[in-house]
Coordinates of N, CA and C in Angstrom, one line a residue:
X25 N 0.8 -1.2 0.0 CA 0.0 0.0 0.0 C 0.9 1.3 0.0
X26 N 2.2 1.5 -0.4 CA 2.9 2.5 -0.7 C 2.7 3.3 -1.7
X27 N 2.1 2.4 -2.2 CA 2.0 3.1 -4.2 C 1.3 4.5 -3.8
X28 N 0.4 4.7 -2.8 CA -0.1 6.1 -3.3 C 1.1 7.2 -2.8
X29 N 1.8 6.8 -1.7 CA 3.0 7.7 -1.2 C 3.9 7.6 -2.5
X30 N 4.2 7.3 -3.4 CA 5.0 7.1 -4.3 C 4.0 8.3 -5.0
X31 N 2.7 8.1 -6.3 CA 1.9 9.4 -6.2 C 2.3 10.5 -5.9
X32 N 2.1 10.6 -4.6 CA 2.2 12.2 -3.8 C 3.4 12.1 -4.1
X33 N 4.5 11.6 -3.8 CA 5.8 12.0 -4.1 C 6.3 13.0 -4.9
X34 N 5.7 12.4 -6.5 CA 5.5 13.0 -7.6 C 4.6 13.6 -8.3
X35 N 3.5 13.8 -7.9 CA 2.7 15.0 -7.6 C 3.4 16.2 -7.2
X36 N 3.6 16.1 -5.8 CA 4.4 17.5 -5.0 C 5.3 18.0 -5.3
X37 N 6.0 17.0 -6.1 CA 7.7 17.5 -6.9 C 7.2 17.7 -8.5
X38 N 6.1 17.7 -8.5 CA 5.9 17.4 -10.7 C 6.4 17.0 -11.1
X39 N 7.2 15.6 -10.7 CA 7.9 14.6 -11.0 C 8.3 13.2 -10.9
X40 N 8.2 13.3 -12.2 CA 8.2 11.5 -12.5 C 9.4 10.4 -11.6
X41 N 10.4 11.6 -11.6 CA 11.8 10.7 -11.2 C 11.7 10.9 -9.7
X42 N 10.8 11.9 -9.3 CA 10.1 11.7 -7.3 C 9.4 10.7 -7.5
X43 N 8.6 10.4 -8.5 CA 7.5 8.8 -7.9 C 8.6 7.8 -8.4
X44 N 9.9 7.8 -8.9 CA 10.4 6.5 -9.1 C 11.1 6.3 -8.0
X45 N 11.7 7.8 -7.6 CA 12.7 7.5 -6.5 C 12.0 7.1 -5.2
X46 N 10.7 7.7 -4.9 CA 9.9 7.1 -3.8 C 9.9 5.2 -3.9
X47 N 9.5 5.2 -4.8 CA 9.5 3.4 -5.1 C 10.3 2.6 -4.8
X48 N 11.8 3.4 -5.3 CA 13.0 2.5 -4.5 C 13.2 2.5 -3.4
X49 N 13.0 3.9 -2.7 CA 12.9 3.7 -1.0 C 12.0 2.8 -0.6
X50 N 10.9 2.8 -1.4 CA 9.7 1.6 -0.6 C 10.1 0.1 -0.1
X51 N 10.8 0.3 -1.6 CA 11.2 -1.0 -2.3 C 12.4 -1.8 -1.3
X52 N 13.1 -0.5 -1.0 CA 14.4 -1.1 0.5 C 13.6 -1.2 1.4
X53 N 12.4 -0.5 2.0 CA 12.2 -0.3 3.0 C 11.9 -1.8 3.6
X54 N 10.8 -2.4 2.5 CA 10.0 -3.6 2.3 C 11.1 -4.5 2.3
X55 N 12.1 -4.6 1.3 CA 13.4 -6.1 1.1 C 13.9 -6.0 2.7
X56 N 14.2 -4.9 3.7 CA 15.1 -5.1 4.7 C 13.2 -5.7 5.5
X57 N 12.4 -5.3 5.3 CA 11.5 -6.0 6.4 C 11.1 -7.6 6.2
X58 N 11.6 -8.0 5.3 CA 11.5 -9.6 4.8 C 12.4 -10.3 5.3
X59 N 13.6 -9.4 5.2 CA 14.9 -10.3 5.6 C 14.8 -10.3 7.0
X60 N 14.1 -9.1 7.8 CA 14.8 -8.9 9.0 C 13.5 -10.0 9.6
X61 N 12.5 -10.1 9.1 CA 11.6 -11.4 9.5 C 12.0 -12.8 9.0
X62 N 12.6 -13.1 7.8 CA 13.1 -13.9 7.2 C 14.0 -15.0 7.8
X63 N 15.6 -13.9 7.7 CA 16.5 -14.7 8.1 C 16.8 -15.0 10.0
X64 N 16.2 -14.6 10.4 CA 16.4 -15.4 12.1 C 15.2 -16.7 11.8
X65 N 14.1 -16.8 11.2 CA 13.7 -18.3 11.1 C 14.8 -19.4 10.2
X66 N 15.7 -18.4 9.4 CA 16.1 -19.5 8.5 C 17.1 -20.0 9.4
X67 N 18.2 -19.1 10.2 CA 19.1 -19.3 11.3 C 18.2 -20.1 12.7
X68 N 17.1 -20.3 12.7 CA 16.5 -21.2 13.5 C 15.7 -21.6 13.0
X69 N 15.9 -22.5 12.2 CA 15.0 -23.9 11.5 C 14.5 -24.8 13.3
X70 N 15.2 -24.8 14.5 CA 15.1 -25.6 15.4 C 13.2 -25.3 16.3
X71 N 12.9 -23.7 15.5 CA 12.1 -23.3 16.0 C 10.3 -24.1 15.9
X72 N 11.2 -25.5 14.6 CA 10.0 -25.8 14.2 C 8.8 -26.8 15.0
X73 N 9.5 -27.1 16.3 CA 8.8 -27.5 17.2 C 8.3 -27.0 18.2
X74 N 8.0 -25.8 18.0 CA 7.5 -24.8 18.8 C 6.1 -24.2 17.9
X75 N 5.9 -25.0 17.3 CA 4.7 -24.6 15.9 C 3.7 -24.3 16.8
X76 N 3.2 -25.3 17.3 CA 1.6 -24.7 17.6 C 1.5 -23.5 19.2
X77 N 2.4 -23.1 19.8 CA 2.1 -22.4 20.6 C 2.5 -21.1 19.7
X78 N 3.6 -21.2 18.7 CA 3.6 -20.1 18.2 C 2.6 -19.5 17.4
X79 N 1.9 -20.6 16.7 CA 0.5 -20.4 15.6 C -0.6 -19.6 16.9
X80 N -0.7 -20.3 17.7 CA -1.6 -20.0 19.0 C -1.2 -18.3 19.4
X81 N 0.0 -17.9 19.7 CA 0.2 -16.9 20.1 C 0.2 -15.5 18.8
X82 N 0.5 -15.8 17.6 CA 0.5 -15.0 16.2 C -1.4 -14.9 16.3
X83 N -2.1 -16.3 16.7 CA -3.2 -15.9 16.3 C -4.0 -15.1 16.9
X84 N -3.8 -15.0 18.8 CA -4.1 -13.6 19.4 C -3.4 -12.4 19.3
X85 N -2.5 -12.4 18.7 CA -2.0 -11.0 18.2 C -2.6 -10.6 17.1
X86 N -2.9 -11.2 16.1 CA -3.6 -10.9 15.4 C -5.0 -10.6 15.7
X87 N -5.7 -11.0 16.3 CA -6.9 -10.8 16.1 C -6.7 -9.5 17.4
X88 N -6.1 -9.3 18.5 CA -5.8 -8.1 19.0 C -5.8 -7.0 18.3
X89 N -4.8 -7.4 17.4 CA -4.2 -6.1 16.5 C -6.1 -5.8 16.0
X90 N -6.2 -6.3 15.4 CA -7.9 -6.3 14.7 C -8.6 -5.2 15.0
X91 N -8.7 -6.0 17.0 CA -9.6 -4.9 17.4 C -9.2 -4.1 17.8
X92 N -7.7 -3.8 18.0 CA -7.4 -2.5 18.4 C -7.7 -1.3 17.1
X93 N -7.4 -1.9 15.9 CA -7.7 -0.8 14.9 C -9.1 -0.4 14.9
X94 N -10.3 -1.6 14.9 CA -11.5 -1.5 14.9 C -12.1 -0.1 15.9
X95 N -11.2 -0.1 17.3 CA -11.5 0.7 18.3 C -10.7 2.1 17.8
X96 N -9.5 2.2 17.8 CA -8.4 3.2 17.4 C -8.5 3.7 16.1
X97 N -9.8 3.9 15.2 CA -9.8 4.2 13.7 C -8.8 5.3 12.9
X98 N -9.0 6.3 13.9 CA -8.6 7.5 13.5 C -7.0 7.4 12.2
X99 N -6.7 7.7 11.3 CA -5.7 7.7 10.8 C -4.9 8.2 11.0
X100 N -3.3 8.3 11.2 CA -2.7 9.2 11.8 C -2.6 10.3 10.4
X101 N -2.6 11.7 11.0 CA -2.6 12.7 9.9 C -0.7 12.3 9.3
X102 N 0.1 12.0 10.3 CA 1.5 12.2 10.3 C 2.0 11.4 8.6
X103 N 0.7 10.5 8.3 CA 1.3 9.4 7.1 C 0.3 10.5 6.0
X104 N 0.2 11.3 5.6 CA -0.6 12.1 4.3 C 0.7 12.4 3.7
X105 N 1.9 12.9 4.3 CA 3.0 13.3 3.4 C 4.0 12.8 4.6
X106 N 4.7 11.9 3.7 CA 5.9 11.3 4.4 C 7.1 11.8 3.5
X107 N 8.2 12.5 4.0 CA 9.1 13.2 2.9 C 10.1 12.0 3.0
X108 N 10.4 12.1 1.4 CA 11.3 10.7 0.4 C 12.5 10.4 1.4
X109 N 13.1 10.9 2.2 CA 14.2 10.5 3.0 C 13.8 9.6 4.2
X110 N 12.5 9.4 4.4 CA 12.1 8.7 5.4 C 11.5 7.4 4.6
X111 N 11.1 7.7 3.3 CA 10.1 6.4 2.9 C 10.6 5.3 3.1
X112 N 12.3 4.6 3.5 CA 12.2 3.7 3.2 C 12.1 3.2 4.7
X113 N 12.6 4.1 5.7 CA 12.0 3.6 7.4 C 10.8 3.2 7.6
X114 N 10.0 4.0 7.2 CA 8.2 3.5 6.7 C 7.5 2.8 6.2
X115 N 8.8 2.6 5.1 CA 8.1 1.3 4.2 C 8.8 -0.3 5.3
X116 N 9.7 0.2 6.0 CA 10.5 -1.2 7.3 C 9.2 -1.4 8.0
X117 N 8.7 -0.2 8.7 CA 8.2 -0.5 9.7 C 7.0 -0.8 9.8
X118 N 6.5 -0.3 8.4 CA 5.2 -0.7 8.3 C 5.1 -2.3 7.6
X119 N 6.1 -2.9 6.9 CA 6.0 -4.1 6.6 C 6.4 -5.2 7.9
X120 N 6.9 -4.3 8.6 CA 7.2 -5.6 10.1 C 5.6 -5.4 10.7
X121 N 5.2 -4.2 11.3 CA 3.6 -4.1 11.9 C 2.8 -4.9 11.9
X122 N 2.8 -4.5 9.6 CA 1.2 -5.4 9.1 C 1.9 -7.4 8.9
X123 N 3.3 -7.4 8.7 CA 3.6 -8.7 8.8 C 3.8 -9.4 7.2
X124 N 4.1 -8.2 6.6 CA 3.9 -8.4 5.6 C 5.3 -9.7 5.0
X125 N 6.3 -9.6 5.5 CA 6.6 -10.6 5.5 C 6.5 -11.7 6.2
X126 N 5.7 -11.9 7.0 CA 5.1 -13.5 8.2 C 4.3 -14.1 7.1
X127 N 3.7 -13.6 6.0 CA 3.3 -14.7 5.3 C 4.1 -15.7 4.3
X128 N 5.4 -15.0 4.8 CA 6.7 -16.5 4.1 C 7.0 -17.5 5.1
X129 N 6.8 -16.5 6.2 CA 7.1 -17.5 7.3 C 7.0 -19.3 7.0
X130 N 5.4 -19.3 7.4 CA 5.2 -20.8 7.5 C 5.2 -21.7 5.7
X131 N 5.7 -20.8 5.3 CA 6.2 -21.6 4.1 C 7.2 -22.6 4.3
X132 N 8.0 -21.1 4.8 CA 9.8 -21.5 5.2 C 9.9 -22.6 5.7
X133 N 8.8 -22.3 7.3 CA 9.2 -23.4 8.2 C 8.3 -25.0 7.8
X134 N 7.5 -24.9 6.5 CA 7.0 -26.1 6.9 C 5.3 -26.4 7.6
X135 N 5.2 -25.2 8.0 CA 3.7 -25.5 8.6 C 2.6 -25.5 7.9
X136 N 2.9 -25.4 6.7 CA 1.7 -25.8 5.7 C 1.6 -26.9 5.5
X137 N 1.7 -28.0 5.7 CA 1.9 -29.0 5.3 C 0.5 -29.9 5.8
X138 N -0.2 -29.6 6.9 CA -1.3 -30.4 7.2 C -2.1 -29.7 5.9
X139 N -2.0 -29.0 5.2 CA -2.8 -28.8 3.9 C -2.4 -29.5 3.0
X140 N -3.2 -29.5 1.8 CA -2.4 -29.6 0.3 C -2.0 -28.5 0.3
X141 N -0.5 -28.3 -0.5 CA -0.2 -27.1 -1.1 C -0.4 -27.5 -2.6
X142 N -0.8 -26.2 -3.2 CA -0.3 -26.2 -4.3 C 1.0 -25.9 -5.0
X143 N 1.2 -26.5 -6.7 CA 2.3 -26.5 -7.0 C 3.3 -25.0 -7.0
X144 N 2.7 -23.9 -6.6 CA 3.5 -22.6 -6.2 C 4.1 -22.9 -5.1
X145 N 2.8 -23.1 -3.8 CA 3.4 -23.3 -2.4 C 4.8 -24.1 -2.1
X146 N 4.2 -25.3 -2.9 CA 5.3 -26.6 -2.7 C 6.9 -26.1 -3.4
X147 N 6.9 -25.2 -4.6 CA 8.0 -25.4 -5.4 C 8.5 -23.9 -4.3
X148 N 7.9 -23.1 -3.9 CA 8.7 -22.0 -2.8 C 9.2 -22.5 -1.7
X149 N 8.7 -23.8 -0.7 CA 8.6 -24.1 0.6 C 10.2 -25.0 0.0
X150 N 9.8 -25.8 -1.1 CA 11.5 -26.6 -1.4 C 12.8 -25.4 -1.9
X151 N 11.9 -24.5 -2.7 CA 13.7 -23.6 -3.3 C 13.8 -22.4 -1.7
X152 N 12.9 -22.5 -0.6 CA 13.6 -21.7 0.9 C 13.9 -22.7 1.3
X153 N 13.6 -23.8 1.5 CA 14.6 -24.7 2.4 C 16.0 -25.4 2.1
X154 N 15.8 -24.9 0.6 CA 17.3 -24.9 -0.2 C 18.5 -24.7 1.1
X155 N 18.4 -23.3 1.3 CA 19.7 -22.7 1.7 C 19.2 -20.9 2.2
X156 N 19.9 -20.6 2.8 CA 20.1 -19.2 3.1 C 19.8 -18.1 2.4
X157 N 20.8 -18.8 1.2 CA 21.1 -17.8 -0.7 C 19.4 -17.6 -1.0
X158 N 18.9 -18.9 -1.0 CA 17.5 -18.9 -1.7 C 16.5 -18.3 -0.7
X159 N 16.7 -18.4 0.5 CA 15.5 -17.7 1.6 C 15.8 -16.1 1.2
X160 N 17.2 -15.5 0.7 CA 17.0 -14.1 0.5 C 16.6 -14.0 -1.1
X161 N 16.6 -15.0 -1.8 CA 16.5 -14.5 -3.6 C 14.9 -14.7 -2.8
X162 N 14.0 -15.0 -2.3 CA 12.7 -15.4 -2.1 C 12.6 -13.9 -2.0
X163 N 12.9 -13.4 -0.9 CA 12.9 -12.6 -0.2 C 12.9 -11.0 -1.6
X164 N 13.8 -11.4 -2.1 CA 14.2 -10.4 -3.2 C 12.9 -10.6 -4.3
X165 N 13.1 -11.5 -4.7 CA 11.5 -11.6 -6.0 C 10.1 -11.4 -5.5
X166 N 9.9 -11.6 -4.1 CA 8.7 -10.9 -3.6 C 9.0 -9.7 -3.4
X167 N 10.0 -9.0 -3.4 CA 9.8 -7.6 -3.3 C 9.8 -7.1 -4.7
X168 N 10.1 -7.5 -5.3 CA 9.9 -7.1 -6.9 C 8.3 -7.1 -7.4
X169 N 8.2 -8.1 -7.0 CA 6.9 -8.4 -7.1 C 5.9 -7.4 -6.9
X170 N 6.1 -7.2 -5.4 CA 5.1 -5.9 -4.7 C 5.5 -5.1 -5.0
X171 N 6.5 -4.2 -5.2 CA 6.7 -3.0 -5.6 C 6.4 -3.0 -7.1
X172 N 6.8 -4.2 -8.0 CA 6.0 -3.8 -9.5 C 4.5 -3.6 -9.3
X173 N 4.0 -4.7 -8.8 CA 2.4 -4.1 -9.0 C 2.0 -2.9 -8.1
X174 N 2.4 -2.5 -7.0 CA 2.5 -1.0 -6.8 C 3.4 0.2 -7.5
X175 N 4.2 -0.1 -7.8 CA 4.9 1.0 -9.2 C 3.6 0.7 -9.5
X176 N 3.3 -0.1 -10.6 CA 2.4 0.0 -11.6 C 0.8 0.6 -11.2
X177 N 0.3 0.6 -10.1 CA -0.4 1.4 -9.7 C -0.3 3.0 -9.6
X178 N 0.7 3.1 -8.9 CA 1.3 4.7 -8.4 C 1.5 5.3 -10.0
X179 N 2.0 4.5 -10.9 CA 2.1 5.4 -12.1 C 0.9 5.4 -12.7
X180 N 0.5 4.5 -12.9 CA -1.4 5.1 -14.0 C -2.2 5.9 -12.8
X181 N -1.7 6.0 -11.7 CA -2.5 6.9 -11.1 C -1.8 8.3 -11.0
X182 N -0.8 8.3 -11.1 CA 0.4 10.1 -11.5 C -0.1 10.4 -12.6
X183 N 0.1 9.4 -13.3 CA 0.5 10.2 -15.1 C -1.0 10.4 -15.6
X184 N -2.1 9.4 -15.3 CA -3.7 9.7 -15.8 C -4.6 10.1 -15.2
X185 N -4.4 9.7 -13.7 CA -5.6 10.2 -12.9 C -5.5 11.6 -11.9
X186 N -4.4 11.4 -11.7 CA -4.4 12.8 -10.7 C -4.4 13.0 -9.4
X187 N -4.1 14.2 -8.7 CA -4.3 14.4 -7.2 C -5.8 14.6 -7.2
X188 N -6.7 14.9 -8.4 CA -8.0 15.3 -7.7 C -8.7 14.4 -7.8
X189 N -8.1 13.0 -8.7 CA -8.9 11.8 -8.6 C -9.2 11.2 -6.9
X190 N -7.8 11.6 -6.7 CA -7.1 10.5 -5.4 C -8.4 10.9 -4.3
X191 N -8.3 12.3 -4.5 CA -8.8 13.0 -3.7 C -10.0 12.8 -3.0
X192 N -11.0 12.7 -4.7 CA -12.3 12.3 -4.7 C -12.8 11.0 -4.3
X193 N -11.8 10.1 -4.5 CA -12.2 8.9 -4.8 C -11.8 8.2 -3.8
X194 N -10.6 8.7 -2.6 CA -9.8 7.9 -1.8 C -11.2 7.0 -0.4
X195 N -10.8 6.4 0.3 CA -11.7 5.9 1.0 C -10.8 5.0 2.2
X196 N -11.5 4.9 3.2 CA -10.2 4.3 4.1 C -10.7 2.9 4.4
X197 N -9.6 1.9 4.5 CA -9.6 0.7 4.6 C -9.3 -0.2 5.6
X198 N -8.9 0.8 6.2 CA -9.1 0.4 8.0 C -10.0 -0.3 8.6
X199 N -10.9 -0.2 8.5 CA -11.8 -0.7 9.4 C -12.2 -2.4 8.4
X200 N -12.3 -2.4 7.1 CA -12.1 -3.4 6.8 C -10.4 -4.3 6.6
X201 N -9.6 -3.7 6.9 CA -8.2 -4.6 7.1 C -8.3 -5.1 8.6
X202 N -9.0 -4.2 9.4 CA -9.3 -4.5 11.1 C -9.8 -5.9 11.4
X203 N -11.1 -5.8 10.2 CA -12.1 -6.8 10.3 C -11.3 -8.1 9.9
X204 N -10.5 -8.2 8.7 CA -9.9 -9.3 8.1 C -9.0 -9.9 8.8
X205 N -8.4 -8.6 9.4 CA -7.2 -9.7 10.6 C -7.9 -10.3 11.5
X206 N -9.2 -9.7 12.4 CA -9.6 -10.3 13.2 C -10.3 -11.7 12.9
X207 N -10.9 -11.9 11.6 CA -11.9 -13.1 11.2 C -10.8 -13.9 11.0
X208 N -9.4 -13.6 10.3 CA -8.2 -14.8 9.8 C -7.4 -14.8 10.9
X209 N -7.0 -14.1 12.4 CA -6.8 -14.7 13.2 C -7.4 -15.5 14.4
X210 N -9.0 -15.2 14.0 CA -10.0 -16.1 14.6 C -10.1 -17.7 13.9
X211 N -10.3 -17.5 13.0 CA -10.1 -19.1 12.1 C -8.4 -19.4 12.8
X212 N -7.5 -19.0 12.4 CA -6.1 -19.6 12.6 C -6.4 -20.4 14.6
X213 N -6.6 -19.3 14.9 CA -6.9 -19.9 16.1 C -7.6 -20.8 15.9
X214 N -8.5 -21.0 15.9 CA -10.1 -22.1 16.3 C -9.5 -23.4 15.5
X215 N -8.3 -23.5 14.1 CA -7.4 -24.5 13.5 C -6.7 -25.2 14.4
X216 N -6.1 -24.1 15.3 CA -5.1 -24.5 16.1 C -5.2 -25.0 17.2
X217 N -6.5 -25.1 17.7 CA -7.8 -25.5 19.2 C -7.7 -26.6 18.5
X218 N -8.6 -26.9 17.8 CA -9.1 -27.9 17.6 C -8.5 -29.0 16.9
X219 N -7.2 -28.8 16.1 CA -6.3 -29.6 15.9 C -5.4 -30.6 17.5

């Protein structure tokens, strides 16, 4: 969800090379929050018997987090303009928060496995358990990833739509991101009971 701070970047500056250079700060901000979630599970593979208290404990954080947003709505005004020297702290801290890299996690470690995976799941969970090298190329192609399909947002919304689109049209997503973590860390829990 950087893409629109990429936008404004380039907007405020009337420039194209402000919303690219926003992108690459995102783009660090996001690769150091994957790794820094990343590589201490890969350095403790031993952690994998500690699965279900840890699933149990992620799943009341989660659903905490939920309703703390559900109660705490307000947005902070401080994130409308974040100046490009900071994007890439923002883009760290806000990917450790929302956990945006915890969803490699239980690839990494294997706890998918009471499911079928599919042939994505399975061929990622084998090229991270490779080695080190491969938990950070993972690490690096998912950030390519997310930052191309946000580049690619943030630019057809610079170059065609505009600040007065954003403006008109913006809407906040809080209270349904609130909702989602609370119903998917209520299911993860109620998995992890009853297993």
């Amino acid at each position: 969800m950087g893409w629109p701070l990429a936008v404004s970047a380039g907007l405020m500056d009337k420039s194209p090379r402000a919303l690219f250079r926003a992108l690459w700060a995102l783009s660090a901000g996001h690769l150091l929050a994957t790794l820094l979630v990343l590589l201490p599970f890969a350095f403790l593979f031993v952690l994998v018997e500690w699965q279900r208290p840890i699933q149990i404990s992620a799943s009341l954080l989660v659903v905490g987090f939920g309703v703390y947003r559900l109660i705490a709505r307000r947005h902070p005004r401080a994130l409308a303009r974040i100046p490009p020297t900071q994007l890439a702290l923002w883009s760290f801290a806000v990917a450790i928060a929302h956990g945006a890299a915890l969803m490699l996690v239980p690839i990494y470690l294997g706890l998918c496995k009471a499911f079928e995976l599919d042939a994505g799941h399975e061929a990622a969970g084998a090229l991270m358990k490779a080695s080190l090298a491969m938990a950070v190329l993972v690490s690096v192609v998912h950030v390519i990833a997310m930052i191309g399909a946000g580049g690619c947002l943030a630019w057809l919304v610079y170059r065609h739509l505009g600040l007065k689109f954003v403006a008109r049209s913006w809407f906040n997503l809080d209270a349904v991101w609130a909702t989602s973590l609370i119903v998917v860390g209520a299911v993860a829990l109620a998995f992890n009971l009853a297993s």
